[in-house]
């Protein structure tokens, strides 16, 4: 183990995703998250940005739903938040696991559309707000 002047304790060697070995203090997180963040800044995952916008639009829309339709609104929140979550997780995976998460995101985007259409039909949300969210989710599914 290496000693460093002015710093007491032991250092461990840790691999990172981007550049081999890096030294850090025990008990602290290694730089893997930092490296992943830097990599994500270089290559944007555009569909995730659109999915976040879609989810935010849908969730804001149903936040004002009357208690009579609260359970349906809760389904919108769950399925809408599932889309960007599964896209982000899938983007960090490979192979069949990656495709699995992308398929879940696709299905959740379809689910949001159906729930919003039901809420529009019941008069619980405005058509124009629902259409805006649905258009965002359509873009996500097309990508």
Short mmCIF file of N, CA and C in Angstrom, two decimals:
data_model
loop_
_atom_site.label_atom_id
_atom_site.label_comp_id
_atom_site.label_asym_id
_atom_site.label_seq_id
_atom_site.Cartn_x
_atom_site.Cartn_y
_atom_site.Cartn_z
N UNK A 1 0.84 -1.18 0.00
CA UNK A 1 0.00 0.00 0.00
C UNK A 1 0.88 1.24 0.00
N UNK A 2 0.44 2.27 -0.62
CA UNK A 2 1.24 3.47 -0.77
C UNK A 2 0.95 4.46 0.35
N UNK A 3 1.96 5.20 0.73
CA UNK A 3 1.82 6.28 1.70
C UNK A 3 2.02 7.58 0.95
N UNK A 4 1.30 8.62 1.36
CA UNK A 4 1.43 9.92 0.73
C UNK A 4 1.73 10.94 1.81
N UNK A 5 2.71 11.78 1.61
CA UNK A 5 3.08 12.78 2.61
C UNK A 5 1.92 13.71 2.86
N UNK A 6 1.62 13.96 4.12
CA UNK A 6 0.55 14.87 4.48
C UNK A 6 -0.81 14.21 4.59
N UNK A 7 -0.94 12.98 4.13
CA UNK A 7 -2.21 12.27 4.21
C UNK A 7 -1.94 10.94 4.89
N UNK A 8 -2.61 10.71 6.02
CA UNK A 8 -2.39 9.47 6.75
C UNK A 8 -3.39 8.42 6.27
N UNK A 9 -2.98 7.19 6.33
CA UNK A 9 -3.88 6.10 5.97
C UNK A 9 -3.39 5.37 4.74
N UNK A 10 -4.19 4.40 4.34
CA UNK A 10 -3.81 3.57 3.18
C UNK A 10 -4.61 3.98 1.95
N UNK A 11 -4.01 3.74 0.82
CA UNK A 11 -4.68 3.98 -0.45
C UNK A 11 -4.90 2.64 -1.14
N UNK A 12 -5.99 2.53 -1.85
CA UNK A 12 -6.30 1.33 -2.62
C UNK A 12 -6.35 1.69 -4.09
N UNK A 13 -6.07 0.74 -4.93
CA UNK A 13 -6.15 0.96 -6.36
C UNK A 13 -7.52 0.48 -6.83
N UNK A 14 -8.22 1.30 -7.65
CA UNK A 14 -9.55 0.95 -8.14
C UNK A 14 -9.63 1.19 -9.63
N UNK A 15 -10.27 0.28 -10.33
CA UNK A 15 -10.46 0.45 -11.77
C UNK A 15 -11.63 1.37 -12.02
N UNK A 16 -11.54 2.19 -13.05
CA UNK A 16 -12.67 3.01 -13.48
C UNK A 16 -13.07 2.55 -14.87
N UNK A 17 -14.22 3.00 -15.32
CA UNK A 17 -14.72 2.60 -16.62
C UNK A 17 -13.92 3.22 -17.77
N UNK A 18 -13.31 4.38 -17.51
CA UNK A 18 -12.72 5.09 -18.63
C UNK A 18 -11.21 5.02 -18.75
N UNK A 19 -10.47 4.91 -17.66
CA UNK A 19 -9.02 5.05 -17.82
C UNK A 19 -8.19 4.20 -16.86
N UNK A 20 -8.51 2.98 -16.71
CA UNK A 20 -7.64 2.10 -15.93
C UNK A 20 -7.73 2.29 -14.44
N UNK A 21 -6.57 2.41 -13.81
CA UNK A 21 -6.51 2.44 -12.35
C UNK A 21 -6.45 3.86 -11.83
N UNK A 22 -7.09 4.07 -10.67
CA UNK A 22 -7.10 5.36 -10.02
C UNK A 22 -6.99 5.13 -8.53
N UNK A 23 -6.35 6.01 -7.81
CA UNK A 23 -6.18 5.87 -6.38
C UNK A 23 -7.26 6.66 -5.66
N UNK A 24 -7.78 6.11 -4.56
CA UNK A 24 -8.74 6.84 -3.72
C UNK A 24 -8.63 6.36 -2.29
N UNK A 25 -9.26 7.08 -1.40
CA UNK A 25 -9.24 6.75 0.02
C UNK A 25 -10.25 5.65 0.32
N UNK A 26 -9.95 4.77 1.28
CA UNK A 26 -10.90 3.73 1.65
C UNK A 26 -12.16 4.36 2.25
N UNK A 27 -13.26 3.73 2.00
CA UNK A 27 -14.52 4.21 2.55
C UNK A 27 -15.19 5.25 1.67
N UNK A 28 -14.48 5.76 0.68
CA UNK A 28 -15.05 6.72 -0.25
C UNK A 28 -15.43 6.00 -1.53
N UNK A 29 -16.39 6.57 -2.24
CA UNK A 29 -16.78 5.98 -3.52
C UNK A 29 -15.64 6.15 -4.50
N UNK A 30 -15.46 5.19 -5.38
CA UNK A 30 -14.45 5.38 -6.42
C UNK A 30 -14.99 6.35 -7.46
N UNK A 31 -14.25 6.60 -8.46
CA UNK A 31 -14.64 7.61 -9.44
C UNK A 31 -15.50 7.07 -10.57
N UNK A 32 -16.04 5.89 -10.42
CA UNK A 32 -16.86 5.30 -11.48
C UNK A 32 -18.03 6.20 -11.84
N UNK A 33 -18.75 6.69 -10.84
CA UNK A 33 -19.90 7.55 -11.13
C UNK A 33 -19.44 8.83 -11.80
N UNK A 34 -18.34 9.39 -11.32
CA UNK A 34 -17.81 10.59 -11.93
C UNK A 34 -17.47 10.33 -13.40
N UNK A 35 -16.83 9.21 -13.67
CA UNK A 35 -16.44 8.86 -15.03
C UNK A 35 -17.66 8.65 -15.91
N UNK A 36 -18.69 7.99 -15.38
CA UNK A 36 -19.90 7.76 -16.16
C UNK A 36 -20.58 9.08 -16.48
N UNK A 37 -20.57 10.02 -15.51
CA UNK A 37 -21.18 11.32 -15.74
C UNK A 37 -20.43 12.06 -16.84
N UNK A 38 -19.12 12.02 -16.80
CA UNK A 38 -18.33 12.69 -17.83
C UNK A 38 -18.59 12.07 -19.19
N UNK A 39 -18.72 10.77 -19.25
CA UNK A 39 -19.00 10.10 -20.52
C UNK A 39 -20.37 10.49 -21.04
N UNK A 40 -21.35 10.64 -20.14
CA UNK A 40 -22.70 10.97 -20.59
C UNK A 40 -22.77 12.39 -21.13
N UNK A 41 -21.89 13.28 -20.65
CA UNK A 41 -21.88 14.63 -21.19
C UNK A 41 -21.37 14.65 -22.63
N UNK A 42 -20.51 13.71 -22.95
CA UNK A 42 -19.96 13.64 -24.30
C UNK A 42 -20.98 13.11 -25.30
N UNK A 43 -21.77 12.14 -24.89
CA UNK A 43 -22.75 11.55 -25.79
C UNK A 43 -24.13 11.58 -25.14
N UNK A 44 -24.95 12.55 -25.53
CA UNK A 44 -26.28 12.71 -24.95
C UNK A 44 -27.19 11.57 -25.40
N UNK A 45 -28.03 11.15 -24.50
CA UNK A 45 -29.03 10.14 -24.79
C UNK A 45 -30.33 10.90 -25.00
N UNK A 46 -30.55 11.37 -26.21
CA UNK A 46 -31.62 12.32 -26.53
C UNK A 46 -33.00 11.81 -26.13
N UNK A 47 -33.26 10.54 -26.33
CA UNK A 47 -34.58 10.00 -26.01
C UNK A 47 -34.88 10.13 -24.51
N UNK A 48 -33.86 10.07 -23.68
CA UNK A 48 -34.07 10.24 -22.24
C UNK A 48 -34.55 11.65 -21.93
N UNK A 49 -33.97 12.65 -22.59
CA UNK A 49 -34.40 14.03 -22.37
C UNK A 49 -35.87 14.21 -22.75
N UNK A 50 -36.26 13.62 -23.87
CA UNK A 50 -37.66 13.73 -24.32
C UNK A 50 -38.57 12.97 -23.36
N UNK A 51 -38.14 11.81 -22.90
CA UNK A 51 -38.94 11.02 -21.96
C UNK A 51 -39.13 11.76 -20.64
N UNK A 52 -38.11 12.45 -20.18
CA UNK A 52 -38.24 13.24 -18.95
C UNK A 52 -39.24 14.37 -19.14
N UNK A 53 -39.20 15.00 -20.30
CA UNK A 53 -40.16 16.06 -20.60
C UNK A 53 -41.58 15.49 -20.69
N UNK A 54 -41.72 14.35 -21.33
CA UNK A 54 -43.03 13.70 -21.45
C UNK A 54 -43.59 13.34 -20.08
N UNK A 55 -42.76 12.74 -19.24
CA UNK A 55 -43.21 12.34 -17.90
C UNK A 55 -43.59 13.55 -17.07
N UNK A 56 -42.77 14.59 -17.14
CA UNK A 56 -43.08 15.81 -16.39
C UNK A 56 -44.40 16.43 -16.81
N UNK A 57 -44.65 16.44 -18.12
CA UNK A 57 -45.90 16.99 -18.64
C UNK A 57 -47.10 16.17 -18.16
N UNK A 58 -47.00 14.86 -18.25
CA UNK A 58 -48.10 13.98 -17.84
C UNK A 58 -48.36 14.08 -16.33
N UNK A 59 -47.29 14.07 -15.56
CA UNK A 59 -47.45 14.11 -14.10
C UNK A 59 -48.05 15.44 -13.67
N UNK A 60 -47.60 16.54 -14.26
CA UNK A 60 -48.18 17.85 -13.92
C UNK A 60 -49.66 17.90 -14.30
N UNK A 61 -50.01 17.30 -15.41
CA UNK A 61 -51.39 17.30 -15.88
C UNK A 61 -52.32 16.59 -14.90
N UNK A 62 -51.89 15.45 -14.39
CA UNK A 62 -52.77 14.67 -13.51
C UNK A 62 -52.68 15.08 -12.05
N UNK A 63 -51.80 16.00 -11.74
CA UNK A 63 -51.68 16.42 -10.34
C UNK A 63 -52.92 17.17 -9.86
N UNK A 64 -53.72 17.64 -10.79
CA UNK A 64 -54.92 18.41 -10.45
C UNK A 64 -56.21 17.60 -10.58
N UNK A 65 -56.09 16.29 -10.75
CA UNK A 65 -57.27 15.45 -10.96
C UNK A 65 -58.05 15.32 -9.65
N UNK A 66 -59.37 15.29 -9.80
CA UNK A 66 -60.22 15.17 -8.60
C UNK A 66 -60.03 13.80 -7.94
N UNK A 67 -60.32 13.72 -6.65
CA UNK A 67 -60.16 12.45 -5.92
C UNK A 67 -60.91 11.28 -6.56
N UNK A 68 -61.97 11.56 -7.27
CA UNK A 68 -62.75 10.52 -7.94
C UNK A 68 -61.89 9.71 -8.92
N UNK A 69 -60.92 10.37 -9.55
CA UNK A 69 -60.06 9.72 -10.55
C UNK A 69 -58.62 9.57 -10.07
N UNK A 70 -58.42 9.66 -8.77
CA UNK A 70 -57.07 9.64 -8.21
C UNK A 70 -56.32 8.34 -8.53
N UNK A 71 -56.98 7.20 -8.49
CA UNK A 71 -56.28 5.94 -8.74
C UNK A 71 -55.78 5.88 -10.19
N UNK A 72 -56.55 6.40 -11.11
CA UNK A 72 -56.12 6.45 -12.51
C UNK A 72 -54.97 7.44 -12.69
N UNK A 73 -55.05 8.55 -12.00
CA UNK A 73 -53.96 9.53 -12.04
C UNK A 73 -52.68 8.94 -11.46
N UNK A 74 -52.80 8.16 -10.39
CA UNK A 74 -51.63 7.49 -9.81
C UNK A 74 -50.99 6.53 -10.81
N UNK A 75 -51.82 5.86 -11.60
CA UNK A 75 -51.29 4.97 -12.65
C UNK A 75 -50.50 5.75 -13.70
N UNK A 76 -50.99 6.95 -14.02
CA UNK A 76 -50.26 7.80 -14.97
C UNK A 76 -48.90 8.16 -14.40
N UNK A 77 -48.86 8.53 -13.13
CA UNK A 77 -47.59 8.89 -12.49
C UNK A 77 -46.62 7.70 -12.52
N UNK A 78 -47.11 6.52 -12.15
CA UNK A 78 -46.23 5.34 -12.13
C UNK A 78 -45.73 4.97 -13.52
N UNK A 79 -46.63 4.91 -14.50
CA UNK A 79 -46.20 4.51 -15.83
C UNK A 79 -45.37 5.59 -16.51
N UNK A 80 -45.70 6.85 -16.29
CA UNK A 80 -44.92 7.94 -16.89
C UNK A 80 -43.51 7.98 -16.33
N UNK A 81 -43.36 7.78 -15.04
CA UNK A 81 -42.02 7.81 -14.44
C UNK A 81 -41.23 6.55 -14.80
N UNK A 82 -41.91 5.48 -15.15
CA UNK A 82 -41.25 4.25 -15.56
C UNK A 82 -40.52 4.40 -16.89
N UNK A 83 -41.03 5.27 -17.76
CA UNK A 83 -40.43 5.41 -19.10
C UNK A 83 -38.99 5.92 -19.01
N UNK A 84 -38.73 7.10 -18.44
CA UNK A 84 -37.34 7.54 -18.38
C UNK A 84 -36.47 6.67 -17.48
N UNK A 85 -37.06 6.10 -16.43
CA UNK A 85 -36.28 5.24 -15.53
C UNK A 85 -35.77 4.01 -16.27
N UNK A 86 -36.63 3.37 -17.05
CA UNK A 86 -36.21 2.17 -17.79
C UNK A 86 -35.28 2.50 -18.95
N UNK A 87 -35.48 3.66 -19.58
CA UNK A 87 -34.55 4.07 -20.64
C UNK A 87 -33.15 4.30 -20.07
N UNK A 88 -33.10 4.96 -18.93
CA UNK A 88 -31.79 5.23 -18.30
C UNK A 88 -31.13 3.93 -17.87
N UNK A 89 -31.89 3.03 -17.27
CA UNK A 89 -31.32 1.76 -16.84
C UNK A 89 -30.88 0.93 -18.03
N UNK A 90 -31.72 0.87 -19.05
CA UNK A 90 -31.38 0.10 -20.24
C UNK A 90 -30.15 0.65 -20.96
N UNK A 91 -30.00 1.96 -20.93
CA UNK A 91 -28.84 2.57 -21.58
C UNK A 91 -27.53 2.18 -20.90
N UNK A 92 -27.62 1.79 -19.65
CA UNK A 92 -26.43 1.36 -18.93
C UNK A 92 -26.20 -0.14 -19.00
N UNK A 93 -27.03 -0.84 -19.72
CA UNK A 93 -26.92 -2.30 -19.84
C UNK A 93 -26.49 -2.68 -21.25
N UNK A 94 -26.34 -3.97 -21.47
CA UNK A 94 -25.96 -4.48 -22.79
C UNK A 94 -26.80 -5.69 -23.15
N UNK A 95 -26.86 -6.02 -24.43
CA UNK A 95 -27.51 -7.24 -24.89
C UNK A 95 -28.99 -7.30 -24.62
N UNK A 96 -29.44 -8.50 -24.24
CA UNK A 96 -30.86 -8.74 -24.01
C UNK A 96 -31.41 -7.93 -22.85
N UNK A 97 -30.58 -7.68 -21.85
CA UNK A 97 -31.02 -6.89 -20.70
C UNK A 97 -31.33 -5.46 -21.12
N UNK A 98 -30.52 -4.92 -22.02
CA UNK A 98 -30.73 -3.58 -22.55
C UNK A 98 -32.07 -3.52 -23.29
N UNK A 99 -32.30 -4.48 -24.18
CA UNK A 99 -33.55 -4.52 -24.94
C UNK A 99 -34.75 -4.69 -24.03
N UNK A 100 -34.59 -5.48 -22.98
CA UNK A 100 -35.68 -5.69 -22.02
C UNK A 100 -36.15 -4.36 -21.44
N UNK A 101 -35.22 -3.55 -20.98
CA UNK A 101 -35.59 -2.26 -20.37
C UNK A 101 -36.18 -1.31 -21.40
N UNK A 102 -35.68 -1.33 -22.62
CA UNK A 102 -36.24 -0.48 -23.66
C UNK A 102 -37.67 -0.91 -24.00
N UNK A 103 -37.93 -2.21 -23.99
CA UNK A 103 -39.29 -2.70 -24.25
C UNK A 103 -40.25 -2.31 -23.13
N UNK A 104 -39.77 -2.39 -21.90
CA UNK A 104 -40.60 -1.97 -20.75
C UNK A 104 -40.95 -0.49 -20.89
N UNK A 105 -39.97 0.33 -21.26
CA UNK A 105 -40.20 1.76 -21.45
C UNK A 105 -41.24 2.00 -22.54
N UNK A 106 -41.14 1.26 -23.62
CA UNK A 106 -42.10 1.39 -24.72
C UNK A 106 -43.51 1.05 -24.24
N UNK A 107 -43.64 -0.06 -23.54
CA UNK A 107 -44.95 -0.47 -23.02
C UNK A 107 -45.52 0.54 -22.02
N UNK A 108 -44.67 1.08 -21.18
CA UNK A 108 -45.13 2.09 -20.22
C UNK A 108 -45.60 3.35 -20.93
N UNK A 109 -44.92 3.73 -22.02
CA UNK A 109 -45.34 4.90 -22.79
C UNK A 109 -46.72 4.67 -23.40
N UNK A 110 -46.99 3.46 -23.87
CA UNK A 110 -48.33 3.13 -24.39
C UNK A 110 -49.37 3.18 -23.26
N UNK A 111 -48.96 2.70 -22.11
CA UNK A 111 -49.87 2.69 -20.95
C UNK A 111 -50.26 4.11 -20.55
N UNK A 112 -49.30 5.03 -20.54
CA UNK A 112 -49.60 6.43 -20.20
C UNK A 112 -50.64 6.98 -21.17
N UNK A 113 -50.45 6.70 -22.45
CA UNK A 113 -51.39 7.19 -23.46
C UNK A 113 -52.81 6.73 -23.17
N UNK A 114 -52.98 5.45 -22.87
CA UNK A 114 -54.31 4.90 -22.60
C UNK A 114 -54.93 5.55 -21.36
N UNK A 115 -54.15 5.69 -20.29
CA UNK A 115 -54.67 6.30 -19.06
C UNK A 115 -55.06 7.76 -19.30
N UNK A 116 -54.25 8.49 -20.07
CA UNK A 116 -54.59 9.89 -20.34
C UNK A 116 -55.85 9.98 -21.20
N UNK A 117 -56.00 9.08 -22.15
CA UNK A 117 -57.22 9.08 -22.98
C UNK A 117 -58.47 8.77 -22.13
N UNK A 118 -58.30 7.87 -21.18
CA UNK A 118 -59.42 7.58 -20.27
C UNK A 118 -59.78 8.80 -19.43
N UNK A 119 -58.78 9.50 -18.94
CA UNK A 119 -59.02 10.70 -18.13
C UNK A 119 -59.66 11.81 -18.97
N UNK A 120 -59.26 11.93 -20.23
CA UNK A 120 -59.89 12.91 -21.12
C UNK A 120 -61.35 12.53 -21.35
N UNK A 121 -61.58 11.26 -21.61
CA UNK A 121 -62.95 10.78 -21.84
C UNK A 121 -63.86 11.00 -20.63
N UNK A 122 -63.28 10.93 -19.46
CA UNK A 122 -64.06 11.14 -18.23
C UNK A 122 -64.19 12.62 -17.89
N UNK A 123 -63.51 13.47 -18.64
CA UNK A 123 -63.56 14.91 -18.36
C UNK A 123 -62.68 15.33 -17.20
N UNK A 124 -61.77 14.48 -16.79
CA UNK A 124 -60.92 14.77 -15.64
C UNK A 124 -59.70 15.62 -16.00
N UNK A 125 -59.26 15.56 -17.26
CA UNK A 125 -58.15 16.40 -17.74
C UNK A 125 -58.52 16.98 -19.10
N UNK A 126 -57.86 18.07 -19.45
CA UNK A 126 -58.14 18.73 -20.73
C UNK A 126 -57.47 17.99 -21.87
N UNK A 127 -58.17 17.97 -22.99
CA UNK A 127 -57.68 17.29 -24.19
C UNK A 127 -56.33 17.85 -24.66
N UNK A 128 -56.18 19.17 -24.67
CA UNK A 128 -54.95 19.76 -25.20
C UNK A 128 -53.73 19.40 -24.35
N UNK A 129 -53.88 19.35 -23.04
CA UNK A 129 -52.78 18.95 -22.16
C UNK A 129 -52.41 17.49 -22.34
N UNK A 130 -53.43 16.66 -22.48
CA UNK A 130 -53.19 15.23 -22.70
C UNK A 130 -52.52 15.01 -24.05
N UNK A 131 -52.97 15.74 -25.07
CA UNK A 131 -52.36 15.60 -26.40
C UNK A 131 -50.89 15.97 -26.38
N UNK A 132 -50.53 17.00 -25.63
CA UNK A 132 -49.13 17.41 -25.54
C UNK A 132 -48.28 16.29 -24.95
N UNK A 133 -48.75 15.71 -23.86
CA UNK A 133 -48.01 14.60 -23.23
C UNK A 133 -47.95 13.39 -24.15
N UNK A 134 -49.06 13.07 -24.80
CA UNK A 134 -49.11 11.92 -25.70
C UNK A 134 -48.15 12.12 -26.88
N UNK A 135 -48.06 13.33 -27.40
CA UNK A 135 -47.13 13.60 -28.50
C UNK A 135 -45.68 13.38 -28.06
N UNK A 136 -45.34 13.79 -26.84
CA UNK A 136 -43.99 13.54 -26.33
C UNK A 136 -43.72 12.03 -26.24
N UNK A 137 -44.69 11.29 -25.70
CA UNK A 137 -44.51 9.84 -25.58
C UNK A 137 -44.47 9.16 -26.96
N UNK A 138 -45.20 9.70 -27.94
CA UNK A 138 -45.10 9.19 -29.31
C UNK A 138 -43.68 9.35 -29.85
N UNK A 139 -43.08 10.50 -29.57
CA UNK A 139 -41.69 10.73 -30.01
C UNK A 139 -40.74 9.74 -29.36
N UNK A 140 -40.97 9.47 -28.08
CA UNK A 140 -40.13 8.50 -27.36
C UNK A 140 -40.26 7.12 -28.01
N UNK A 141 -41.49 6.70 -28.28
CA UNK A 141 -41.70 5.38 -28.88
C UNK A 141 -41.12 5.29 -30.27
N UNK A 142 -41.10 6.39 -31.01
CA UNK A 142 -40.56 6.39 -32.37
C UNK A 142 -39.03 6.28 -32.39
N UNK A 143 -38.39 6.65 -31.30
CA UNK A 143 -36.94 6.64 -31.26
C UNK A 143 -36.45 5.26 -30.93
#
